[in-house]
XYZ file of C-alpha atoms in Angstrom:
415
model
C 84.276 121.541 124.907
C 81.117 121.664 126.986
C 81.938 120.954 130.753
C 80.251 118.127 132.660
C 78.145 120.602 134.929
C 76.149 122.180 132.133
C 75.610 119.077 130.318
C 73.908 117.398 133.209
C 72.023 120.757 134.000
C 70.477 121.106 130.872
C 69.202 117.344 130.723
C 68.142 117.544 134.239
C 66.066 120.723 132.828
C 64.506 118.737 130.210
C 63.433 116.088 132.028
C 62.034 118.163 134.822
C 60.086 120.221 132.242
C 58.976 116.813 130.484
C 60.680 118.062 127.201
C 61.806 114.495 126.966
C 59.365 111.839 127.771
C 58.895 107.861 126.967
C 61.295 105.162 127.926
C 63.323 104.808 124.703
C 64.103 108.781 124.432
C 65.038 108.880 128.057
C 67.126 105.715 127.974
C 69.033 107.077 124.798
C 69.543 110.611 125.925
C 70.654 109.342 129.523
C 73.445 106.790 127.977
C 74.749 109.786 125.653
C 75.422 112.169 128.519
C 76.953 109.170 130.786
C 79.089 108.736 127.806
C 80.288 112.276 127.372
C 80.383 112.203 131.387
C 82.651 109.259 131.308
C 84.732 110.840 128.535
C 85.334 114.189 130.002
C 85.787 113.158 133.703
C 89.364 113.494 134.854
C 90.658 110.428 136.660
C 93.295 109.931 139.064
C 95.972 107.429 138.249
C 94.842 104.825 141.203
C 91.399 103.870 142.147
C 90.014 105.642 138.773
C 87.031 103.085 138.664
C 85.652 104.097 142.107
C 86.073 107.913 141.313
C 84.140 107.353 138.142
C 81.565 105.104 139.895
C 80.786 108.117 142.689
C 80.441 110.601 139.593
C 78.092 108.712 137.601
C 75.996 107.702 140.547
C 75.973 111.451 141.746
C 74.562 112.317 138.392
C 72.468 109.332 138.343
C 70.527 110.943 141.630
C 70.012 114.282 140.035
C 68.852 112.826 136.740
C 66.183 110.472 138.611
C 65.052 113.195 140.947
C 63.999 115.480 137.903
C 61.583 113.230 136.764
C 60.857 110.066 138.948
C 58.030 108.665 136.682
C 60.900 107.830 134.234
C 61.911 104.895 135.677
C 64.335 104.166 132.710
C 66.607 106.996 133.598
C 67.711 105.083 136.848
C 67.860 101.749 134.750
C 70.333 103.120 132.371
C 72.647 104.825 135.557
C 72.637 101.397 136.971
C 73.781 99.455 133.318
C 76.363 101.988 132.887
C 77.562 101.584 136.827
C 77.699 98.037 136.180
C 79.542 98.538 132.913
C 82.239 100.455 134.776
C 82.649 97.491 137.429
C 82.731 94.928 134.821
C 85.537 96.689 132.808
C 87.580 97.101 135.638
C 87.274 93.496 136.825
C 87.957 92.800 133.569
C 91.424 94.693 133.438
C 92.160 93.581 136.998
C 91.715 89.950 135.906
C 93.946 90.400 132.635
C 96.805 92.283 134.866
C 96.833 89.356 137.195
C 97.165 86.809 134.081
C 99.712 88.898 132.528
C 101.701 88.995 135.898
C 101.211 85.060 136.421
C 102.691 84.561 132.797
C 105.546 86.950 133.800
C 106.655 85.191 136.664
C 106.280 82.118 135.174
C 108.691 83.097 132.245
C 111.181 84.580 134.742
C 111.778 81.358 136.695
C 114.092 79.690 134.058
C 112.691 76.675 134.005
C 111.807 76.119 137.726
C 108.156 75.107 138.378
C 106.946 76.769 141.257
C 104.719 74.037 143.091
C 102.174 76.176 144.873
C 101.079 77.643 141.147
C 98.286 75.438 139.770
C 97.424 76.183 136.199
C 94.270 74.265 136.299
C 93.033 76.457 139.175
C 93.976 79.525 137.617
C 92.090 78.738 134.273
C 88.973 77.591 136.512
C 89.226 80.983 138.171
C 89.474 82.730 134.894
C 86.422 80.858 133.633
C 84.339 81.575 136.799
C 85.295 85.334 136.268
C 84.174 85.318 132.564
C 80.818 83.476 133.155
C 80.077 86.696 135.681
C 80.238 88.970 132.760
C 77.017 90.163 131.036
C 78.739 91.008 127.971
C 81.601 89.184 126.030
C 84.231 91.379 125.018
C 84.319 92.995 121.660
C 86.457 91.752 118.990
C 88.317 95.069 119.112
C 88.953 94.709 122.792
C 90.237 90.977 122.193
C 92.491 91.968 119.576
C 93.780 94.741 121.712
C 94.465 92.488 124.415
C 96.129 89.992 122.017
C 98.530 93.165 121.020
C 99.368 94.158 124.424
C 100.359 90.279 125.315
C 102.464 90.064 121.904
C 104.473 92.885 123.427
C 107.319 91.691 125.085
C 107.589 93.543 128.809
C 110.923 94.168 130.715
C 110.189 92.572 134.083
C 113.600 93.129 135.594
C 114.163 95.572 138.396
C 115.608 99.011 137.287
C 118.622 100.253 138.929
C 117.350 103.656 139.043
C 114.265 104.222 141.375
C 113.134 107.136 139.548
C 112.725 105.028 136.427
C 110.933 102.304 138.213
C 108.515 105.122 139.580
C 107.793 106.703 136.299
C 107.219 103.107 134.819
C 104.604 102.323 137.506
C 103.259 105.791 137.012
C 102.989 105.399 133.051
C 101.307 101.822 133.560
C 98.760 103.296 135.813
C 97.715 106.008 133.574
C 97.633 103.621 130.452
C 95.224 101.422 132.847
C 92.944 104.402 133.303
C 92.927 105.599 129.701
C 91.971 101.924 128.689
C 89.319 101.539 131.390
C 87.647 104.853 129.994
C 88.214 103.578 126.337
C 86.381 100.023 127.186
C 83.572 101.664 129.128
C 82.914 104.026 126.420
C 82.841 101.230 123.977
C 80.311 99.546 126.344
C 78.071 102.486 126.297
C 77.863 102.767 122.441
C 76.974 98.860 122.329
C 74.146 99.944 125.037
C 72.987 102.746 122.782
C 73.049 100.552 119.735
C 70.692 97.935 122.007
C 68.161 100.800 122.596
C 68.052 101.643 119.104
C 67.675 98.301 117.630
C 65.282 96.912 120.505
C 62.186 97.216 118.302
C 63.420 95.378 115.601
C 64.753 92.668 117.519
C 61.568 92.193 119.282
C 59.764 92.327 116.146
C 61.596 89.556 114.761
C 60.130 87.330 116.991
C 56.312 88.199 116.164
C 55.936 85.198 113.657
C 56.689 82.568 116.629
C 53.503 84.140 118.650
C 51.138 85.157 116.062
C 49.399 82.496 114.017
C 46.837 82.739 111.076
C 43.148 83.970 111.496
C 43.958 85.310 115.108
C 42.470 88.130 116.816
C 44.855 89.986 118.936
C 43.930 92.774 121.609
C 45.846 95.689 122.169
C 45.635 99.024 124.403
C 47.295 102.255 124.262
C 49.761 103.398 121.812
C 53.113 101.511 121.908
C 55.867 101.661 119.214
C 57.068 98.030 120.543
C 53.642 96.494 120.030
C 52.970 98.357 116.860
C 56.486 96.895 115.157
C 55.448 93.631 116.738
C 52.057 93.546 114.983
C 53.375 94.888 111.620
C 56.199 92.366 111.615
C 53.674 89.473 111.863
C 51.798 91.370 108.823
C 54.761 91.202 106.797
C 55.301 87.720 107.407
C 51.933 87.041 105.484
C 50.166 86.201 108.910
C 46.517 87.183 108.140
C 45.022 88.288 111.723
C 42.685 90.955 113.099
C 43.609 93.813 115.640
C 41.263 94.874 118.256
C 42.360 98.284 119.656
C 41.031 99.585 122.910
C 40.806 103.347 122.462
C 42.530 104.342 126.124
C 40.635 106.973 127.062
C 41.592 109.662 128.397
C 43.914 110.212 126.189
C 42.584 108.026 123.289
C 45.942 106.855 122.314
C 44.321 104.039 120.701
C 42.810 106.086 117.996
C 46.548 107.094 116.595
C 47.525 103.601 116.882
C 44.386 102.126 114.949
C 45.331 104.971 112.409
C 48.840 103.444 111.992
C 47.865 99.773 111.657
C 45.300 100.378 109.028
C 47.532 102.409 106.998
C 50.129 99.253 107.221
C 47.086 97.202 105.776
C 45.987 95.411 109.109
C 42.632 94.505 109.704
C 41.692 96.863 113.049
C 38.590 97.443 115.079
C 38.297 100.026 117.683
C 36.392 99.356 120.974
C 35.757 101.542 123.917
C 37.796 100.523 127.192
C 34.322 99.339 128.806
C 34.028 97.019 125.788
C 36.929 95.156 126.742
C 35.513 92.331 129.078
C 32.627 91.794 126.346
C 35.497 91.381 123.515
C 37.946 89.420 125.313
C 36.057 85.780 124.894
C 36.725 86.012 121.049
C 40.294 87.462 121.226
C 43.355 84.253 120.758
C 45.981 86.722 122.256
C 46.643 90.149 124.334
C 49.591 91.983 123.213
C 50.520 95.352 124.803
C 53.749 97.696 125.527
C 54.508 99.044 128.773
C 56.285 101.635 131.006
C 58.349 99.641 132.910
C 59.048 95.824 134.129
C 59.570 95.634 137.855
C 61.920 93.019 139.517
C 59.055 90.754 140.327
C 57.828 90.427 136.937
C 55.092 93.119 137.357
C 54.430 95.865 134.684
C 53.713 99.638 135.187
C 51.494 100.098 132.076
C 48.900 102.730 130.556
C 45.830 103.137 132.594
C 43.114 100.434 132.401
C 45.552 97.759 131.446
C 45.008 96.200 134.979
C 41.346 95.654 133.664
C 42.743 94.369 130.616
C 44.793 91.665 132.248
C 42.060 90.649 134.797
C 39.629 90.203 131.761
C 42.313 88.218 130.016
C 42.907 85.770 133.009
C 39.305 85.548 133.401
C 38.882 84.170 130.094
C 42.216 82.171 129.844
C 43.563 84.668 127.204
C 47.353 85.029 127.042
C 48.633 88.249 128.251
C 51.562 89.064 126.646
C 54.171 92.133 127.391
C 56.660 93.180 124.733
C 59.338 95.618 126.257
C 63.081 96.288 125.641
C 65.253 95.494 128.200
C 65.904 98.630 128.906
C 62.772 98.852 130.653
C 63.887 96.287 133.361
C 63.974 97.955 136.555
C 65.782 96.216 139.624
C 63.137 97.767 142.162
C 60.077 96.269 143.363
C 56.695 97.976 143.228
C 56.774 98.260 147.431
C 60.369 100.256 147.157
C 59.635 103.973 148.457
C 61.777 105.230 145.698
C 59.567 103.850 142.969
C 56.867 106.368 141.555
C 54.032 103.861 140.307
C 52.007 106.586 139.075
C 51.683 109.967 137.250
C 48.493 112.148 138.240
C 47.991 113.802 134.990
C 45.731 117.295 134.485
C 42.005 117.149 135.297
C 41.306 118.871 132.101
C 41.793 115.539 129.921
C 38.611 114.313 131.903
C 36.905 117.532 132.329
C 37.037 120.816 130.302
C 38.311 123.858 131.960
C 34.866 125.624 131.909
C 32.943 122.768 132.888
C 35.473 121.985 135.865
C 35.121 125.616 137.047
C 31.409 125.553 137.011
C 31.765 122.126 138.751
C 34.122 123.472 141.702
C 31.910 126.611 142.143
C 28.719 124.635 142.827
C 30.921 122.069 144.949
C 31.910 125.031 147.290
C 28.549 126.181 147.943
C 27.200 122.567 148.565
C 30.227 122.035 150.832
C 31.217 119.191 148.624
C 34.477 120.200 146.192
C 34.723 118.106 143.362
C 37.943 116.309 142.955
C 39.014 114.770 139.777
C 41.781 112.240 139.731
C 43.351 111.175 136.357
C 46.193 108.640 136.983
C 48.521 107.968 134.108
C 49.439 104.085 134.929
C 48.387 100.749 136.056
C 50.159 98.511 138.078
C 49.545 94.932 136.569
C 50.622 91.968 138.940
C 53.246 89.172 137.652
C 50.405 86.506 138.071
C 48.384 88.119 135.401
C 51.385 88.082 133.057
C 51.809 85.094 130.820
C 55.229 86.314 128.774
C 57.431 89.032 128.706
C 59.193 89.423 124.986
C 62.047 91.453 125.483
C 64.944 92.030 122.649
C 66.816 89.012 124.110
C 63.965 86.698 123.950
C 60.834 85.442 125.581
C 60.956 84.949 129.398
C 58.267 84.067 132.372
C 57.898 86.685 134.627
C 59.533 84.719 137.667
C 62.653 84.654 135.298
C 63.015 88.508 136.016
C 65.586 88.092 138.735
C 68.344 86.328 136.718
C 67.864 88.885 134.261
C 68.475 91.591 136.880
C 71.655 89.664 138.362
C 73.017 89.991 134.649
C 72.286 93.572 134.024
C 72.577 95.362 137.388
C 75.122 94.982 140.331
C 73.512 94.958 143.391
C 75.335 97.743 144.899
C 73.701 100.074 142.873
C 69.904 98.829 143.257
C 69.586 102.059 145.694
C 71.238 105.075 144.326
C 69.706 107.353 146.740
C 71.189 105.528 149.632
C 74.618 104.956 148.581
C 75.008 108.408 148.114
C 74.200 109.420 151.473
C 76.638 106.770 153.365
C-alpha cells in the first residue's frame, strides 16, 4: 500500500513540472489525493477531526506552493477541510441527540423541567441549515440503524468494562468520521466530473434563436454550453476571437464547426469592431474570485470593456470548483503567469534583437502574460453547475462551501 508521503511527493512533482494543468484536471486529482490521505491517515481515538484537519492542511500548503497559478488546488483543499468540519459537527450533533434521548428514556416517566424539546429541535434545525450538503441516503439509513439498536446506558460494575466500552465508542466514531468524509469527497469528485453537463443544461435558457455569440480562448465549459444550445435546435452564430499568441481560438473554432455550429474567426484586435453586432459574450475562465471578479485568458479584459461599452451581456460559465475564497489583492493569490517569450517571438529573431539591444544600450524585453483580471462590475452573470448568480452573490456561495478558518492555509500552518 503506498504511503502518504510518496503520494504527495508524486503529485507535487507533477504540479511543479506542469504535467497537470487546467482547473478540472487539477481539482479532480487533488480530491483523489486527499481522499487517499484521509483513508491512510492514522487517527487517535480522541480529537481525530483536528488531527485530520492539520494533516490535510499541511499537505494543502505543499500542493499550493508547487504551482500557485492553479488556484483550483487550494479551492479543493479548503473544500475537503470544510467537509471534515461538517462531518465532525454532524457526528457530534447526532451523539448529543442520542444522549438526550437516552437520558429521557432512563428517567422512568419523570419529566425534567429544564429540558425543552422545542428548543432542542430548533437548535438541531439551525445546525442542519448551516450544513452545505444534506446527508446522503446511505448516511441517513446508517443513522437510523444505529438509533434502532438499543444501548445499555447503565453503569457497569467493572471500571475496566466501562473504559473498554468508551474506547470502543471512540474508535467507532473515528471510523465513521473517516467513512463519512470519504463519501463526501466521492460526491465532490462526481460534482467535478459532471460540472460541464450541469452547466450545459442551462444553455437553452440563455441562448435564443438567431443570436450572435462571441467567445475568446478555448474553454471546454463554454464549448459544451454552446453545443448544448445547438442540440436544442437553437440556430445561432458564434464569433471566436483567435486568442493570440497561443491561438487557442483556432482549435475551438474547428471543434464548433465539427458540431455543426456557424462559426466566424476574428483577430483579437477586431473584437471592438465586431461587438456591436453581438448579442452576448459567453466565456470560460480560470478562476472566480471572492469579489465576483474573474481570472481569465489574456485579452478577456479587453472583450469585457468592449461589451460594457456597447451594453452587451458578459456571461461567465465556470464550475463551482473554480470559486476561490480569496480576493485579488491578497498577497498569496498569483494573478498571472508569465509564459515563454518564444510564443511571441521566435528564438532566432529574439536572439538577434537581444544582441542589437545590447549594442545600443536598450535591451529588448518580451512580456507574455497568460491571464487577465476582469473586475466584477464588467461581469453580467456567472453560470455555475448549481445555477446562475450575480457576481455580488459570491460571498454567499463562499460561506456555504468554505470555512473561514481555512481561507489562509499558510497563515494557519505557522501559528
